[in-house]
Short mmCIF file of C-alpha atoms in Angstrom, two decimals:
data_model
loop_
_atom_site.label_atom_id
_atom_site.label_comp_id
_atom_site.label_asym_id
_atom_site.label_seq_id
_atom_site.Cartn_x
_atom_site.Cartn_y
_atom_site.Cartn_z
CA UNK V 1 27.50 -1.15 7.49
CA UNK V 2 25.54 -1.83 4.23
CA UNK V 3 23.71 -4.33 5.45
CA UNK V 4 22.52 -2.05 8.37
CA UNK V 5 19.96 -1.71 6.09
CA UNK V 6 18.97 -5.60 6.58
CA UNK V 7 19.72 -6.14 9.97
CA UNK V 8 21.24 -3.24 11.93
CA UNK V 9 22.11 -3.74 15.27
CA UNK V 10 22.09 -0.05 15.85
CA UNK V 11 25.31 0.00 16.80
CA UNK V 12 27.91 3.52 15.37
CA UNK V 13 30.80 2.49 12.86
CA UNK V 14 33.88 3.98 13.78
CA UNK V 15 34.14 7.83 12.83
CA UNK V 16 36.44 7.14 10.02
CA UNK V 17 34.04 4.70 8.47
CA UNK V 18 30.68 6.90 8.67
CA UNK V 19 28.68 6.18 5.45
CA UNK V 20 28.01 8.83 2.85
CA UNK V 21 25.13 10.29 3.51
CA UNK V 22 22.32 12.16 1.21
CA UNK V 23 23.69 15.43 0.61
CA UNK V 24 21.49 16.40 -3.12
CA UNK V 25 24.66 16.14 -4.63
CA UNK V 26 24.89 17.47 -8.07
CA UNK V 27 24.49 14.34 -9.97
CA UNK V 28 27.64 13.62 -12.34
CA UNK V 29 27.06 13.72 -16.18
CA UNK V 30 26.30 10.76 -18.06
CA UNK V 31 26.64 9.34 -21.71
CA UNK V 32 23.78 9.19 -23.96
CA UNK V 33 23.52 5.54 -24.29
CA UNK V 34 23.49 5.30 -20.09
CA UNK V 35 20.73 8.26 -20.05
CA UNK V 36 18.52 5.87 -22.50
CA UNK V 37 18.74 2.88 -20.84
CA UNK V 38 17.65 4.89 -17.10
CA UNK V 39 14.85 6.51 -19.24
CA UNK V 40 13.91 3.02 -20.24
CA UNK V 41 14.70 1.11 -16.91
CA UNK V 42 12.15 3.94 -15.42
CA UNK V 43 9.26 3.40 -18.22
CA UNK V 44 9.80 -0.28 -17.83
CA UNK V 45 9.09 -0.18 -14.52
CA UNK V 46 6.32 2.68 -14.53
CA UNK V 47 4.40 0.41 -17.06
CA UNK V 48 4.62 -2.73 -14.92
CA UNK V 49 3.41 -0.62 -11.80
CA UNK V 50 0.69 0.67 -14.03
CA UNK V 51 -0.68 -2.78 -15.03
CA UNK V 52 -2.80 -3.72 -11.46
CA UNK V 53 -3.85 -2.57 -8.20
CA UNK V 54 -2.59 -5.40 -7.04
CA UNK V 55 0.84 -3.40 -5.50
CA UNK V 56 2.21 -6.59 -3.60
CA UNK V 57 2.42 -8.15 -6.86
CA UNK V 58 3.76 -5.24 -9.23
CA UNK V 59 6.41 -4.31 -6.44
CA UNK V 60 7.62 -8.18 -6.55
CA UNK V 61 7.90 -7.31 -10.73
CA UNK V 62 9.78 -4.23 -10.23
CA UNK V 63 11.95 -5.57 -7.84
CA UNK V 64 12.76 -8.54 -10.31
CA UNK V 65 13.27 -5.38 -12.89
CA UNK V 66 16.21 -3.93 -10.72
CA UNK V 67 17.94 -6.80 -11.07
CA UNK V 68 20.63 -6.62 -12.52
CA UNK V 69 20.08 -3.74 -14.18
CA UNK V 70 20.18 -1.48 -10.77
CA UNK V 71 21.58 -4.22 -8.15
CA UNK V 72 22.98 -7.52 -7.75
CA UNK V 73 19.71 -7.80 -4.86
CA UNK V 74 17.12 -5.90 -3.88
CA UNK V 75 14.72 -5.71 -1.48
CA UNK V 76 11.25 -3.69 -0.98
CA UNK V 77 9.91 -3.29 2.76
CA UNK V 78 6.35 -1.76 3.32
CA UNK V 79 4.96 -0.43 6.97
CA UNK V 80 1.36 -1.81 7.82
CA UNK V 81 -1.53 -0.29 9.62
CA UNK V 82 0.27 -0.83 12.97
CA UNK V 83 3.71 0.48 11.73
CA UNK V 84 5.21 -2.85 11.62
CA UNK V 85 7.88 -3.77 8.84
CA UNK V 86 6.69 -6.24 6.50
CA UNK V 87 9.50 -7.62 3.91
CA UNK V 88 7.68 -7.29 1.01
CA UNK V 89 9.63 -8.92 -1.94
CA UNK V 90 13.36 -10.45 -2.35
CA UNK V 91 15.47 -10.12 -5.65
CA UNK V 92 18.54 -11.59 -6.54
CA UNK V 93 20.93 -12.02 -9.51
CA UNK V 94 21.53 -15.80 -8.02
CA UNK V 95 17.99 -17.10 -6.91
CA UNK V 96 19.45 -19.33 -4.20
CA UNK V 97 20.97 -16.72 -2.44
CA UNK V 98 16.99 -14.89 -1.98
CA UNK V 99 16.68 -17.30 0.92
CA UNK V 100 19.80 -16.24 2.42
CA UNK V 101 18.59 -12.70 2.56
CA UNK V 102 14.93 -13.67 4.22
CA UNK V 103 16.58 -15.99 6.52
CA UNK V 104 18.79 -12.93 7.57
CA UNK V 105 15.57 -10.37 8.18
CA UNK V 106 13.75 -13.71 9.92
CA UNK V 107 17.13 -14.13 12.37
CA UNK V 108 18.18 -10.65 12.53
CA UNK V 109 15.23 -8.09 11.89
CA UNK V 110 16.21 -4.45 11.82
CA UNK V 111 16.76 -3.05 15.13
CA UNK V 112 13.97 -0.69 16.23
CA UNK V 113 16.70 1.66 17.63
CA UNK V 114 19.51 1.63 14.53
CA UNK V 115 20.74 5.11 13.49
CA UNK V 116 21.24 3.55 10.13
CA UNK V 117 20.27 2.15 7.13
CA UNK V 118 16.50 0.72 7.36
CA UNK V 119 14.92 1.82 10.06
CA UNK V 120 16.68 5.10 9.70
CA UNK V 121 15.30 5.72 6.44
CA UNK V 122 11.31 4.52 7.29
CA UNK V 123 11.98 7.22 10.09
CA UNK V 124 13.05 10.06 8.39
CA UNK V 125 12.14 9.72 4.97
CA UNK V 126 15.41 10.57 3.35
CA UNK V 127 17.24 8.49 1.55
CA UNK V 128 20.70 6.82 2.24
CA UNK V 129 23.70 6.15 0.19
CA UNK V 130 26.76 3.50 1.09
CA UNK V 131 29.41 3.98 -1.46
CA UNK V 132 31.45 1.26 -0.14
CA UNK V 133 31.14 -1.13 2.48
CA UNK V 134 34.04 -1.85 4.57
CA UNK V 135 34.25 -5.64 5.76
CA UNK V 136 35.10 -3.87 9.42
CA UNK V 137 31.65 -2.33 9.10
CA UNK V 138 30.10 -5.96 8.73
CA UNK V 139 32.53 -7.71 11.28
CA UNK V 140 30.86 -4.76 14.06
CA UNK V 141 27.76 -5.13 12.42
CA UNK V 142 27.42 -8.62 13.30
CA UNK V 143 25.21 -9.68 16.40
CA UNK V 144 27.05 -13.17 16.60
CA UNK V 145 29.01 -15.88 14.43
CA UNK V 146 25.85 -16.66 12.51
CA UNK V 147 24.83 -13.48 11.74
CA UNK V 148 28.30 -12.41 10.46
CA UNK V 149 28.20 -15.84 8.61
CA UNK V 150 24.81 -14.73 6.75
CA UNK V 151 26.07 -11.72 5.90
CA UNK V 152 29.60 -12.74 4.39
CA UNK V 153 27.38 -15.00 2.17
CA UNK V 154 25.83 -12.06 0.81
CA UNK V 155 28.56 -10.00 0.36
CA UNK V 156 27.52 -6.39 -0.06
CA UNK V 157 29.79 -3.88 -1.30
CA UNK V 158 27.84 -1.07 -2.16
CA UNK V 159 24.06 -0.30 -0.81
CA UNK V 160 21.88 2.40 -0.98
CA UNK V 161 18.25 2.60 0.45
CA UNK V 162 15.47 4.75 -0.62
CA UNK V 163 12.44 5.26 0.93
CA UNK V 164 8.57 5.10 -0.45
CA UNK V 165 6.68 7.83 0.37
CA UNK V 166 3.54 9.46 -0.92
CA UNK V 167 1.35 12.60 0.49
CA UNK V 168 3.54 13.18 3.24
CA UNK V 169 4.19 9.69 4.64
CA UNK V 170 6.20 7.07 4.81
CA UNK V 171 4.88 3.45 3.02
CA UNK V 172 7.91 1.81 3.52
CA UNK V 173 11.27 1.44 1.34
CA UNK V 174 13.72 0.18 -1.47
CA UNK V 175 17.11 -0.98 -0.64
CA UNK V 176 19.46 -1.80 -3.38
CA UNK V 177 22.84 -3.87 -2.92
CA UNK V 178 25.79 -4.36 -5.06
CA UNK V 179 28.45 -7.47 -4.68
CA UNK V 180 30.31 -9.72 -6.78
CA UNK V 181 29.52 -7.04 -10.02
CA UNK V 182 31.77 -4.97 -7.98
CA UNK V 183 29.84 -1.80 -8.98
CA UNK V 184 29.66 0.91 -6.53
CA UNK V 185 26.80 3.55 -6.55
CA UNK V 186 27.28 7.18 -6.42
CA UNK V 187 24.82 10.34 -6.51
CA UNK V 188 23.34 9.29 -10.39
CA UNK V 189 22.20 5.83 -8.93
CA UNK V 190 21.09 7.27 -5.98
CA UNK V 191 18.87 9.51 -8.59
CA UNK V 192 17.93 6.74 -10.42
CA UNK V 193 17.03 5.02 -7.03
CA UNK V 194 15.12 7.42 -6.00
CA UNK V 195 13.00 8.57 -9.09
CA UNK V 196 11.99 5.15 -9.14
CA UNK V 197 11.14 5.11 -5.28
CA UNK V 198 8.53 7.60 -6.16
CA UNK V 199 6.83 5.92 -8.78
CA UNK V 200 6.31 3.08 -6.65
CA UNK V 201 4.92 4.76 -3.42
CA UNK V 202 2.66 6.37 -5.92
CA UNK V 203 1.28 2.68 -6.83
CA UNK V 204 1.29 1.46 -3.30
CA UNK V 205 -0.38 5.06 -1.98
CA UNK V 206 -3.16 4.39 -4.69
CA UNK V 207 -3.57 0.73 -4.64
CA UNK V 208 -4.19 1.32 -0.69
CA UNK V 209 -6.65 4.34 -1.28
CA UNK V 210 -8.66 1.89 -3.87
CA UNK V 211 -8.84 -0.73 -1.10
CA UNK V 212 -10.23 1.72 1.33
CA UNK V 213 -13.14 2.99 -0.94
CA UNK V 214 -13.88 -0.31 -1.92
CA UNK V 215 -14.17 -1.16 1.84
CA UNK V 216 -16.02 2.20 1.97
CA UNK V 217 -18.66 0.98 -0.47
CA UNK V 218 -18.96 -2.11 1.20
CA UNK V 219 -19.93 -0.62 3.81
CA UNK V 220 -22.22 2.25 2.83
CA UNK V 221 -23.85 -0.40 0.80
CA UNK V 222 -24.45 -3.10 3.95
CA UNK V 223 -26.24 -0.07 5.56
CA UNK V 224 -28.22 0.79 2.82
CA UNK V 225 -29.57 -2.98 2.47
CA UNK V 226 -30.13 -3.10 6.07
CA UNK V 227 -31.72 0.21 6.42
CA UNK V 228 -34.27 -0.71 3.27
CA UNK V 229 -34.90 -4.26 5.40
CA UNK V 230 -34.98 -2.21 8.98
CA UNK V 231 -38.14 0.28 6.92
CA UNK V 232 -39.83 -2.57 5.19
CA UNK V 233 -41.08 -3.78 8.06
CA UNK V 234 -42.87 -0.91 9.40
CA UNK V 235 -43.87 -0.13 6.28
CA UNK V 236 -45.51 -3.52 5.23
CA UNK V 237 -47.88 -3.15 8.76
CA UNK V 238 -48.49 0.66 7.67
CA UNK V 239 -49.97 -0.59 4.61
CA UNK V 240 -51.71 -3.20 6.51
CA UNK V 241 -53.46 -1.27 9.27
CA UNK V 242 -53.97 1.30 6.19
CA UNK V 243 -56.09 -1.50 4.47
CA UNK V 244 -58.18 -2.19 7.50
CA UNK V 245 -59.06 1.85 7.95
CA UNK V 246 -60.54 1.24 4.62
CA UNK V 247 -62.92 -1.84 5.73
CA UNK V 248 -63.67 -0.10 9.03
CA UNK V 249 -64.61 2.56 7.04
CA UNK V 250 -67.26 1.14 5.41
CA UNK V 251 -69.01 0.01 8.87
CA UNK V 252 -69.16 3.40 9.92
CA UNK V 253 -72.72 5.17 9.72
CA UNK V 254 -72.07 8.45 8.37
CA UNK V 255 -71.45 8.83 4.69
CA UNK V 256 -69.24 12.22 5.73
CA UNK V 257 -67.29 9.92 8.22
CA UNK V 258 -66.63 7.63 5.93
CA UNK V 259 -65.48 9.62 3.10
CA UNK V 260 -62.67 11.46 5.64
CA UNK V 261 -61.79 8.07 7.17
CA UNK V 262 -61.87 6.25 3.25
CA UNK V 263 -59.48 9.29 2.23
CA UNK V 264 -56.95 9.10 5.26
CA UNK V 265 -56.49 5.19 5.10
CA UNK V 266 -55.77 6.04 1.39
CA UNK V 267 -53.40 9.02 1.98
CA UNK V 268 -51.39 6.44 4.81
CA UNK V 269 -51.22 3.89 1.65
CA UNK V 270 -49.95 5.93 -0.95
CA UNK V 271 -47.06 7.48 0.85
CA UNK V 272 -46.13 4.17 2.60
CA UNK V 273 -46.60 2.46 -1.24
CA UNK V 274 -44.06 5.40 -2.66
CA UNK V 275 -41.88 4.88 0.21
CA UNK V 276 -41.71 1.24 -0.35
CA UNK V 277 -40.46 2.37 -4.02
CA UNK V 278 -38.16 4.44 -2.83
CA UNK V 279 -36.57 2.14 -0.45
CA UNK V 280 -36.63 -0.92 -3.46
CA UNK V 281 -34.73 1.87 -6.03
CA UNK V 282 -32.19 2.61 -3.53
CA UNK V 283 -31.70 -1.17 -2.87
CA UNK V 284 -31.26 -2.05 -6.24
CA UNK V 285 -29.10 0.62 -7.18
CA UNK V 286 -26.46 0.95 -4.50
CA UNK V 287 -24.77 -2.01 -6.27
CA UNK V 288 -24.38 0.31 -9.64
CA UNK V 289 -23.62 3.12 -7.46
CA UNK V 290 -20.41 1.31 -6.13
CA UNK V 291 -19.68 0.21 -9.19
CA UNK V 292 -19.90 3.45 -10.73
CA UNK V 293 -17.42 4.63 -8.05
CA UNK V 294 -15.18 1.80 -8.49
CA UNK V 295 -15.07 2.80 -12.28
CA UNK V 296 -14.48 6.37 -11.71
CA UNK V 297 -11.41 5.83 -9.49
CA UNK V 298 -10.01 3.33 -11.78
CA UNK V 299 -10.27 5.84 -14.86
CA UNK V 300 -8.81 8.44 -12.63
CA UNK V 301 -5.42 5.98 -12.16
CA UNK V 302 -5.51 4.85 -16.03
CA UNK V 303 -7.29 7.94 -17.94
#
């Protein structure tokens, strides 16, 4: 059942085998020295998600950070634009066995239908705690030989998935996995799991919201340049025809006819001239304008 959260096949365990679920369990009191090192684990972490925008690449770090301190592996999943599961980053005590896990999700993704583990947490948003995995669990688990195979290679004996979420939604998830250690989580882990769960949705919610403005700005500012090119035109044959008023002008016979025409044609030039300004300012600026932004959003993440 604990690796339901890798590759469930959706099917129920057997009533007496039912995992643990989330119940806000009043978290059992720890020693000093084991507060410390959480408080520390958690401002590790925090600074390392604080470092970039880049969140693919400071989830990968924090992932590496939970090992071993939270798991024997861990794993971070994120949901795209589409909804689609995208296995994020891998972490493992033994490096070797990281491919064993990635071949796993690439031969046995997790079943759109599964009532546990993964999918069950990306749907609901709550977390989900496996005290102890039963090897029955895995043997019903298992889709065929190979899969049971992969699994026994990982050896999970404790597993609890959290998921990432941020303004009301879902990003995607945490799952943590204990084996040959032997530890086995309870409600303080799950805690522990989960305070850090938020701190990284935050990241991934604002690393995401950064690369929509700056695709925003992009944007605005491709219409600005194409609007000042789309007015120049005009503009540039305003002028022109503006210019010959003003020698036509001066062919005319009547000194009163020429003085009104003479003071149109320079009227027409002017305000196309100031326009023309205008249009230059607002080209030249919209690159400091997005910068500006760009600036603002990034002091508003690291004040």
């Amino acid at each position: 059942m604990g690796l339901w959260h890798l590759s469930n096949p959706g099917e129920r365990a057997p009533a007496e085998q039912e995992p643990a679920e989330l119940h806000r369990e009043q978290a059992a009191p720890t020693g000093a020295e084991a507060g410390q090192r959480r408080f520390a684990f958690l401002a590790e972490a925090s600074a390392h998600l604080a470092t970039s925008l880049d969140y693919a690449t400071t989830l990968r770090h924090v992932a590496r950070l939970a090992v071993p301190e939270l798991a024997d592996w861990c794993v971070v999943d994120t949901l795209d634009e589409t909804g689609a599961i995208r296995l994020l980053a891998v972490a493992h005590v033994d490096p070797a066995k990281e491919a064993v896990v990635r071949e796993l999700r690439r031969r046995y993704p997790p079943a759109p239908w599964a009532r546990y583990g993964l999918q069950k947490v990306l749907r609901t948003g709550r977390a989900e705690l496996y005290p102890e995995i039963l090897v029955a669990w895995r043997q019903a688990a298992a889709r065929d030989a190979e899969h049971l195979r992969l699994m026994e290679a990982l050896d999970a004996r404790s597993s609890m998935c959290v998921p990432l979420a941020a303004r009301g939604q879902t990003l995607g998830a945490m799952t943590f996995v204990c084996a040959a250690s032997g530890r086995r989580y309870g409600p303080s882990d799950l805690a522990l799991a989960e305070d850090l769960g938020r701190r990284c949705a935050l990241a991934l919610d604002n690393a995401r919201l950064y690369g929509q403005l700056q695709e925003t700005l992009r944007t605005r500012e491709a219409f600005l340049v194409s609007l000042a090119h789309d007015l120049k035109n005009p503009l540039t044959k305003s002028l022109g025809y503006a210019q010959m008023l003003q020698r036509q002008a001066t062919r005319v016979g009547k000194p009163e006819a020429v003085e009104r025409l003479l003071a149109w044609a320079g009227k027409i030039e002017a305000n196309s001239a100031r326009i023309a300004t205008l249009l230059d300012q607002l080209r030249d600026a919209s690159p400091q304008l997005a910068a500006h932004a760009r600036n603002q959003y990034a002091f508003a993440l690291h004040p």
